[in-house]
Short mmCIF file of C-alpha atoms in Angstrom, two decimals:
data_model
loop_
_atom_site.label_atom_id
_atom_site.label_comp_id
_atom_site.label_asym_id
_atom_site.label_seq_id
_atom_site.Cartn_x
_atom_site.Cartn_y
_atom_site.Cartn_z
CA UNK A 1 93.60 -16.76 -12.64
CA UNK A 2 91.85 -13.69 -12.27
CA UNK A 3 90.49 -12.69 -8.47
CA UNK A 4 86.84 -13.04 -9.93
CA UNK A 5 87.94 -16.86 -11.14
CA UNK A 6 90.01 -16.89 -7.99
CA UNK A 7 87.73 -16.13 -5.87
CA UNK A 8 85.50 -18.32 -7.26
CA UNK A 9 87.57 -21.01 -6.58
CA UNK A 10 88.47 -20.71 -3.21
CA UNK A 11 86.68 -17.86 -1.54
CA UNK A 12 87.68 -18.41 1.87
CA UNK A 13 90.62 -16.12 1.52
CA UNK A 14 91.28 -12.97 2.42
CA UNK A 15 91.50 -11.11 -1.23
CA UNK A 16 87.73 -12.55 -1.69
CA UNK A 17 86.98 -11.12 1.72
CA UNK A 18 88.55 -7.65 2.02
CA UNK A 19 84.99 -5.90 3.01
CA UNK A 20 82.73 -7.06 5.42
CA UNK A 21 79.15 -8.05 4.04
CA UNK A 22 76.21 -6.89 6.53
CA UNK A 23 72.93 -8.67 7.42
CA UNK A 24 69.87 -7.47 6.14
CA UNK A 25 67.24 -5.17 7.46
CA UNK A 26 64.74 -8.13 8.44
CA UNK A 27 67.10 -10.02 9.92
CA UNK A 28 69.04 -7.67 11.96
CA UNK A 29 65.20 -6.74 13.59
CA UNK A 30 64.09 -10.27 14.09
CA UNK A 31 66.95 -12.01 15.29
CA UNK A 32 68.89 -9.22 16.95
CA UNK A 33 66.64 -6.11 18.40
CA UNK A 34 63.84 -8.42 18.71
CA UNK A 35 64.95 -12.02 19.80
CA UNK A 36 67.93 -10.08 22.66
CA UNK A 37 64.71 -9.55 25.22
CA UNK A 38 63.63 -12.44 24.49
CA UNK A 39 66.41 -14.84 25.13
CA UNK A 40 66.99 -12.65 28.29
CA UNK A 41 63.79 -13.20 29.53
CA UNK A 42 63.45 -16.82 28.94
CA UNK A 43 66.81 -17.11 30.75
CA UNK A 44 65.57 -15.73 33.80
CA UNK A 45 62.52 -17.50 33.74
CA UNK A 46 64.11 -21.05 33.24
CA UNK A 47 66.60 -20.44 36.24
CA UNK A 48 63.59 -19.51 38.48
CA UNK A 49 61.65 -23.04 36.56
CA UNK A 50 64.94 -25.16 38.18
CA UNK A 51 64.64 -23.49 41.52
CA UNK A 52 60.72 -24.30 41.65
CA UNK A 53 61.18 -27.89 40.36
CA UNK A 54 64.30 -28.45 42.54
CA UNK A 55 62.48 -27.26 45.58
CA UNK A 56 62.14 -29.68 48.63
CA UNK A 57 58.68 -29.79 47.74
CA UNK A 58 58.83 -30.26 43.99
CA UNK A 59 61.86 -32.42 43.71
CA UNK A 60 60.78 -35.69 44.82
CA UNK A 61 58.01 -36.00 41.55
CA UNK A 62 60.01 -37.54 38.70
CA UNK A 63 57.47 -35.69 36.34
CA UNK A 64 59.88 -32.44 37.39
CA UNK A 65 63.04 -33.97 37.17
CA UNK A 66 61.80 -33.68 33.23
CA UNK A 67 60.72 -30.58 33.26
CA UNK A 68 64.10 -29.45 35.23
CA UNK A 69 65.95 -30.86 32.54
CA UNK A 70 63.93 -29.13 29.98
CA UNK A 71 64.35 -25.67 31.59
CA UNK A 72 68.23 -26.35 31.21
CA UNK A 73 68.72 -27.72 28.29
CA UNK A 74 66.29 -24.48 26.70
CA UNK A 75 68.69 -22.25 28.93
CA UNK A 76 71.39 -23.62 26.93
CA UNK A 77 69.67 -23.17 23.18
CA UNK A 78 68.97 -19.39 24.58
CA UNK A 79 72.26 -19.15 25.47
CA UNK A 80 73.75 -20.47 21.97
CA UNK A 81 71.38 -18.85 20.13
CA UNK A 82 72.33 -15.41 21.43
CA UNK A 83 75.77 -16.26 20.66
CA UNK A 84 75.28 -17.54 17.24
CA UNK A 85 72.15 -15.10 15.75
CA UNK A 86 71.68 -12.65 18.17
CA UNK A 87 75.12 -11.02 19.36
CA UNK A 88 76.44 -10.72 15.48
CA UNK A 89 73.18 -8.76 14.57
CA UNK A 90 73.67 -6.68 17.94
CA UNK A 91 77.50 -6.04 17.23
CA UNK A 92 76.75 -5.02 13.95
CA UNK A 93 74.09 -2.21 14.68
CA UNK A 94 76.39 -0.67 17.47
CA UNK A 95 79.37 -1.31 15.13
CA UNK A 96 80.76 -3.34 17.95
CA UNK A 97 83.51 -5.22 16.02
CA UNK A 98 85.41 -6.90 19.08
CA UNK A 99 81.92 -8.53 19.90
CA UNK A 100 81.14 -9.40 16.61
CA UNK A 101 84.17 -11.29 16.64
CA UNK A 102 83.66 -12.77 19.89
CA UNK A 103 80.41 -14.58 17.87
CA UNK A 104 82.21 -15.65 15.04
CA UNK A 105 84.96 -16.93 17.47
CA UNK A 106 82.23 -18.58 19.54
CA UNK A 107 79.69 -19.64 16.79
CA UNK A 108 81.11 -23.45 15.88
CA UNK A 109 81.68 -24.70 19.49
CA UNK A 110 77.91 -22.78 20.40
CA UNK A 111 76.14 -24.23 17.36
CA UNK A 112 76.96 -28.03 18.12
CA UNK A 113 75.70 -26.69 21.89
CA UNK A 114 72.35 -25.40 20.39
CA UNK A 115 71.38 -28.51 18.46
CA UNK A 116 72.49 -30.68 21.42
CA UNK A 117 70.39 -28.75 23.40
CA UNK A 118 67.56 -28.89 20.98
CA UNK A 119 67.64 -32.51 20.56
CA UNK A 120 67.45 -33.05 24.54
CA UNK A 121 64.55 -30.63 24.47
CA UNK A 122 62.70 -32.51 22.18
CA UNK A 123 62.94 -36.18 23.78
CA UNK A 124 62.78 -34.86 27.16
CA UNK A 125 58.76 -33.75 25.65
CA UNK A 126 58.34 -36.94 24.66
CA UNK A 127 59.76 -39.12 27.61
CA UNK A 128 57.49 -36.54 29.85
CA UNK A 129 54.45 -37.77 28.06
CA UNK A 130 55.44 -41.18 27.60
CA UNK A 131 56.17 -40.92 31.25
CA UNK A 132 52.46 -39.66 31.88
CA UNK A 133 50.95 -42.07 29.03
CA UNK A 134 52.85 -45.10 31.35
CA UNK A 135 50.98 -43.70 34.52
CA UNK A 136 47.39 -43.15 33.21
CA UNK A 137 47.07 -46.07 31.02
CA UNK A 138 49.30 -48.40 32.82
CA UNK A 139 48.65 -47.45 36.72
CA UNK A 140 49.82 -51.07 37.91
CA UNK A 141 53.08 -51.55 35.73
CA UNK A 142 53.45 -47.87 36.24
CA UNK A 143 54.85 -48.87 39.63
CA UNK A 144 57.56 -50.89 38.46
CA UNK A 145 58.07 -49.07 35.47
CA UNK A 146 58.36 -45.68 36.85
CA UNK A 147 60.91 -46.36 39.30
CA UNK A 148 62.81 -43.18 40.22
CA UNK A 149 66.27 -45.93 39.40
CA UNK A 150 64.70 -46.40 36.35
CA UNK A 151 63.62 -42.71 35.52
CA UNK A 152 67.44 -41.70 36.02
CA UNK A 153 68.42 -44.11 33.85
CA UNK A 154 66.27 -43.24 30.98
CA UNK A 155 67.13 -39.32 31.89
CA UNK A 156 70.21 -40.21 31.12
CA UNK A 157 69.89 -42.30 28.08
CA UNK A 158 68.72 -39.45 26.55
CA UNK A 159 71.14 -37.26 27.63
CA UNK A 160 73.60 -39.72 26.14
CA UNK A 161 72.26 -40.43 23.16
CA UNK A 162 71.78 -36.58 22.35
CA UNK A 163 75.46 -35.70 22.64
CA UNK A 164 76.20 -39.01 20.18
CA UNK A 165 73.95 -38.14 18.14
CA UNK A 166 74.97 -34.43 17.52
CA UNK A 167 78.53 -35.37 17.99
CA UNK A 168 79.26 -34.25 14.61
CA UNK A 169 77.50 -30.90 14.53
CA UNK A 170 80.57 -29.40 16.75
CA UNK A 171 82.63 -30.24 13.48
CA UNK A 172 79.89 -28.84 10.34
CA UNK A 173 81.74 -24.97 11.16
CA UNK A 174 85.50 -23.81 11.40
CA UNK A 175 87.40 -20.66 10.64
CA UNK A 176 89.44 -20.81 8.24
CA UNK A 177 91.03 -16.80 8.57
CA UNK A 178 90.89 -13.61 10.33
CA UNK A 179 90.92 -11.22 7.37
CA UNK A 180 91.00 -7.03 7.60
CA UNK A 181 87.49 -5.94 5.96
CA UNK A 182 88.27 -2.59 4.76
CA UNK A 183 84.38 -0.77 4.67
CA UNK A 184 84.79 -1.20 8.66
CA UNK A 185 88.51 -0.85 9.26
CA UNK A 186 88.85 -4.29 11.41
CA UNK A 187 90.14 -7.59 11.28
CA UNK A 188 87.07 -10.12 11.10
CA UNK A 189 87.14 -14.07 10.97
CA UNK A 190 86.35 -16.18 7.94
CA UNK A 191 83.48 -19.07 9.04
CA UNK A 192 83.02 -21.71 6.51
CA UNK A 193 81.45 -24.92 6.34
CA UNK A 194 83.76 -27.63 7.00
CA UNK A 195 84.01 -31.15 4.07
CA UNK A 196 82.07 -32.92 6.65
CA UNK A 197 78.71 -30.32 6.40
CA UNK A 198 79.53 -30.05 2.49
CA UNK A 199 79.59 -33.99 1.76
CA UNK A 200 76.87 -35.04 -0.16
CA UNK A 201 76.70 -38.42 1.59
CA UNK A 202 77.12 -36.86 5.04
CA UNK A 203 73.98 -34.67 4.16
CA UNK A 204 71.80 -37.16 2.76
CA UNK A 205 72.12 -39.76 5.57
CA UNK A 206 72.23 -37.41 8.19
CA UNK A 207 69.63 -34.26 7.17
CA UNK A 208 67.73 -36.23 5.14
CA UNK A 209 67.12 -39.49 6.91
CA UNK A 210 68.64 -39.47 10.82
CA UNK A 211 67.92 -35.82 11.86
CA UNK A 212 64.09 -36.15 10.37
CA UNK A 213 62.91 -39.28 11.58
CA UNK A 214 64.77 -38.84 14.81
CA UNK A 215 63.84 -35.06 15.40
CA UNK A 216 60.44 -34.62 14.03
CA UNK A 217 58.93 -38.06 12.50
CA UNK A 218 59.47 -40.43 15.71
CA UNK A 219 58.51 -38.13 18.13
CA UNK A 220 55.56 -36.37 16.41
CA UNK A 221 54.14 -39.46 16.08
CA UNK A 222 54.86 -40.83 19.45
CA UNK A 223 53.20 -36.77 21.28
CA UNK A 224 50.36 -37.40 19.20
CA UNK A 225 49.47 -40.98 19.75
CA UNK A 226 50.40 -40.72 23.47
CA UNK A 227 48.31 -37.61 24.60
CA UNK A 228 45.29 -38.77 22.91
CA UNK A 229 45.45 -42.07 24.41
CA UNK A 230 46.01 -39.73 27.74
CA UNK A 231 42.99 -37.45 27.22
CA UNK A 232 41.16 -41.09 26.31
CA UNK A 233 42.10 -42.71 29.56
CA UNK A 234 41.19 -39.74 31.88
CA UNK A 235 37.75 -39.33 30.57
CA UNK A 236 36.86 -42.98 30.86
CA UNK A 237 38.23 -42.50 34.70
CA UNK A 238 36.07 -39.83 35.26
CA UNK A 239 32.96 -41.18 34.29
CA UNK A 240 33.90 -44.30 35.97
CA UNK A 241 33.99 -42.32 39.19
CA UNK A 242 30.95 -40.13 38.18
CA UNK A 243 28.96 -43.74 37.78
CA UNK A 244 30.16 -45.86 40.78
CA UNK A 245 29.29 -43.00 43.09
CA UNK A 246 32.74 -42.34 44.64
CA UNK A 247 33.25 -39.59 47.38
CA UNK A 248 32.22 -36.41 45.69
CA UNK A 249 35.08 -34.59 47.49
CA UNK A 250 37.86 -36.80 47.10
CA UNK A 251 36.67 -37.80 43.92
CA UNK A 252 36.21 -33.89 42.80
CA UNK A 253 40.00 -32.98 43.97
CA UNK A 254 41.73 -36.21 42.18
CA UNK A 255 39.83 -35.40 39.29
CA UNK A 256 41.07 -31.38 39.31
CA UNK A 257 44.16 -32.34 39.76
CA UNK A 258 44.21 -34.74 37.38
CA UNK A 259 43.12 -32.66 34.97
CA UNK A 260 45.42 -29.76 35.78
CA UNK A 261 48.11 -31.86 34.82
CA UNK A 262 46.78 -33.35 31.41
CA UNK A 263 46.39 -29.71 30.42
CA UNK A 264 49.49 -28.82 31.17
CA UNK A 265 51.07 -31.00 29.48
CA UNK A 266 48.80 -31.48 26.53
CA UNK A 267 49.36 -27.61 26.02
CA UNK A 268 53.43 -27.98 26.03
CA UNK A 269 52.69 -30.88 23.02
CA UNK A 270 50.71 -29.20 21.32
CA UNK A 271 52.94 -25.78 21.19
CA UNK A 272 56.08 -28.31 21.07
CA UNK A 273 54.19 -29.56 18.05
CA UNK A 274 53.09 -26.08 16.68
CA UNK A 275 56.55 -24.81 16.97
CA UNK A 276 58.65 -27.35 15.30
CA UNK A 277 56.63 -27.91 12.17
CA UNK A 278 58.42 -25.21 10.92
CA UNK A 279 61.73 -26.87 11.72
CA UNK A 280 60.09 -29.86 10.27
CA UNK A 281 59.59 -27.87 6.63
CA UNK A 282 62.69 -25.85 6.79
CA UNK A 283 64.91 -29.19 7.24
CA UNK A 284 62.70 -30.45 4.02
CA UNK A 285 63.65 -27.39 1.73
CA UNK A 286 66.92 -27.43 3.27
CA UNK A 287 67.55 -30.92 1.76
CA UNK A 288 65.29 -30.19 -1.76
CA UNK A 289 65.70 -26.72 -2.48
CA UNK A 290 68.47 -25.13 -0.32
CA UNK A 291 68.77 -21.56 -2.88
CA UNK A 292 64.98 -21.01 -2.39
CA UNK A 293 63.68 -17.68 -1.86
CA UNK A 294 61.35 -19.17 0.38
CA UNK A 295 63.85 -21.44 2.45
CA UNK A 296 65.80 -18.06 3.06
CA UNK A 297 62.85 -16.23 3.69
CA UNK A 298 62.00 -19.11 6.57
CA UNK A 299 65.13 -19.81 8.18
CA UNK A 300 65.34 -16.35 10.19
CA UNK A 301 61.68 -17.17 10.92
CA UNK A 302 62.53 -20.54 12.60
CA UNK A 303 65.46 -19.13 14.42
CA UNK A 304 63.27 -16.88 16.28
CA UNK A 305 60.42 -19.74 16.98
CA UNK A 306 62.91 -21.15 18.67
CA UNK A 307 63.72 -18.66 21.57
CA UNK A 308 59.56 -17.96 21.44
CA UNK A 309 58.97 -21.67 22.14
CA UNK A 310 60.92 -21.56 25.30
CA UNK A 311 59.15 -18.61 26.82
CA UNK A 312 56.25 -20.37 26.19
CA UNK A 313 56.84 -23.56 27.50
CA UNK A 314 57.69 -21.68 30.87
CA UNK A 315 54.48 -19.89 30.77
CA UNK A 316 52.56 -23.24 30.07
CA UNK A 317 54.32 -24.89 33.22
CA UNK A 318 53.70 -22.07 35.70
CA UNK A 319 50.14 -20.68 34.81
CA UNK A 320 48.42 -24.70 34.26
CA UNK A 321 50.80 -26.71 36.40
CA UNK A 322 52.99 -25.02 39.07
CA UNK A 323 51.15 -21.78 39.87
CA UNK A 324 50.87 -22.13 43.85
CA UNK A 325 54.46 -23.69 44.26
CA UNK A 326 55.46 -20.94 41.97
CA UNK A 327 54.14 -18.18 44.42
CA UNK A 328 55.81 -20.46 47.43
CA UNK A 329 59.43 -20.91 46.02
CA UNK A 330 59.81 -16.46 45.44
CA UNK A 331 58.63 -16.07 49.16
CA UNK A 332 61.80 -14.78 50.42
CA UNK A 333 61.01 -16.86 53.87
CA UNK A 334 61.38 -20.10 51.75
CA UNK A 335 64.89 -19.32 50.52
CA UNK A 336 66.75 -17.25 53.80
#
């Protein structure tokens, strides 16, 4: 064979990889100089979301038990994300070889991390409004429904099913070789998609059918229907209250509060929503048209959504819902 057939053939080895191909301009800028302050920011500001809804006056509402989760499991994506798209770009600008591959080295264990991470994101949205859906339209079996035993248990359900259910993306990337790329005078690993991403069958039932009714079709549906049967609820109670002439002042704080909260978390659904449509058609021209110029032009696109969503989810909690126990938990009394 010659090395053009050969390589053709198997191009995992190290003849067919003898000089190490760069990212492109776009990329390097979106998901490296770009997404880095990002992802450092949003770290920061989900470690100070745990410490406000872990605080002795925060912890005892299972609404924040949620949202605690949610802060850590974004952490986490940020965290894998840097790893995966935004320390390669990095390495590769400040010709930093060792850390490029500390990535590579890092980027099949971090990747089944990420989309964990991402799945427990998304049904820790939807059990938050499902969990404020139960309260609003159901306040009397909201009692025995919303049992903090019961809340753990579906916490943890989740939690549960997200690691079976992603089980398999720790095993989609390998390395297969750590070949010597010439153009850059180092020794660089080989990543490759493993039999298991490759199989058609594997593919079909898992991008096409499990990951999009499970990730975007089941709870789409179930953050729409919920919040507007929410917003529904809440304005029937308030005219109720307006009409039967309850205390003006109790009445007037409920209903602030009240509505404090539905905004808050109407605004995460509806940027949870915003964000992840994109997902939603990049997993669709993943599956139809994988070698489109407009799935490649998309994909770096989506990557950075992702670390954009999580600084704005933190903003969304602390401006609408936690902005007073957010000025309480940095008083340096409250913590020495």
């Amino acid at each position: 064979l010659s090395k053009a057939d050969m390589c053709n053939e198997n191009s995992s080895i190290c003849e067919c990889n003898f000089e190490y191909n760069p990212y492109e301009s776009p990329e390097n800028f979106l998901l490296g100089v770009f997404a880095l302050p990002l992802i450092i920011f949003g770290i920061i500001t989900n470690i100070f979301s745990v410490l406000i809804f872990t605080h002795e006056s925060m912890k005892n509402s299972s609404i924040n038990w949620y949202l605690t989760v949610i802060s850590l499991s974004d952490s986490l994506i940020l965290i894998a994300a840097f790893f995966v798209l935004t320390l390669p770009r990095i390495a590769e600008l400040l010709h930093c070889w060792s850390a490029l591959t500390l990535s590579y080295v890092l980027s099949p264990c971090m990747y089944g991390f990420m989309t964990m991470a991402q799945t427990i994101s998304v049904w820790m949205t939807t059990g938050v409004a499902l969990h404020r859906y139960t309260g609003v339209c159901f306040p009397f079996q909201s009692i025995s429904l919303l049992r903090p035993k019961n809340v753990r248990m579906f916490l943890s359900g989740i939690l549960f099913m997200a690691f079976l259910f992603n089980g398999s993306r720790f095993f989609e990337v390998h390395i297969i070789d750590n070949c010597f790329r010439s153009n850059i005078n180092y020794i660089i690993p080989v990543i490759e998609q493993t039999s298991l991403r490759l199989n058609p069958t594997y593919r079909t039932i898992f991008y096409g059918w499990a990951y999009t009714i499970a990730m975007f079709i089941i709870p789409f549906s179930v953050l729409i229907f919920v919040n507007i049967m929410v917003v529904i609820a809440i304005r029937k109670s308030n005219r109720l209250h307006h009409t039967s002439g309850a205390n003006p002042m109790s009445h007037k704080k409920s209903e602030s509060k009240e509505r404090q909260t539905t905004i808050m978390l109407v605004a995460i659904v509806l940027m949870f929503l915003a964000c992840n449509f994109l997902a939603f058609v990049v997993n669709i021209l993943e599956n139809i048209a994988p070698d489109s110029d407009l799935f490649k032009t998309l994909v770096p696109c989506n990557n950075l959504l992702v670390s954009k969503k999580v600084n704005t989810e933190i903003y969304i909690v602390h401006i609408l819902g936690h902005c007073e126990c957010f000025m309480q938990c940095f008083d340096i009394r409250n913590f020495f």
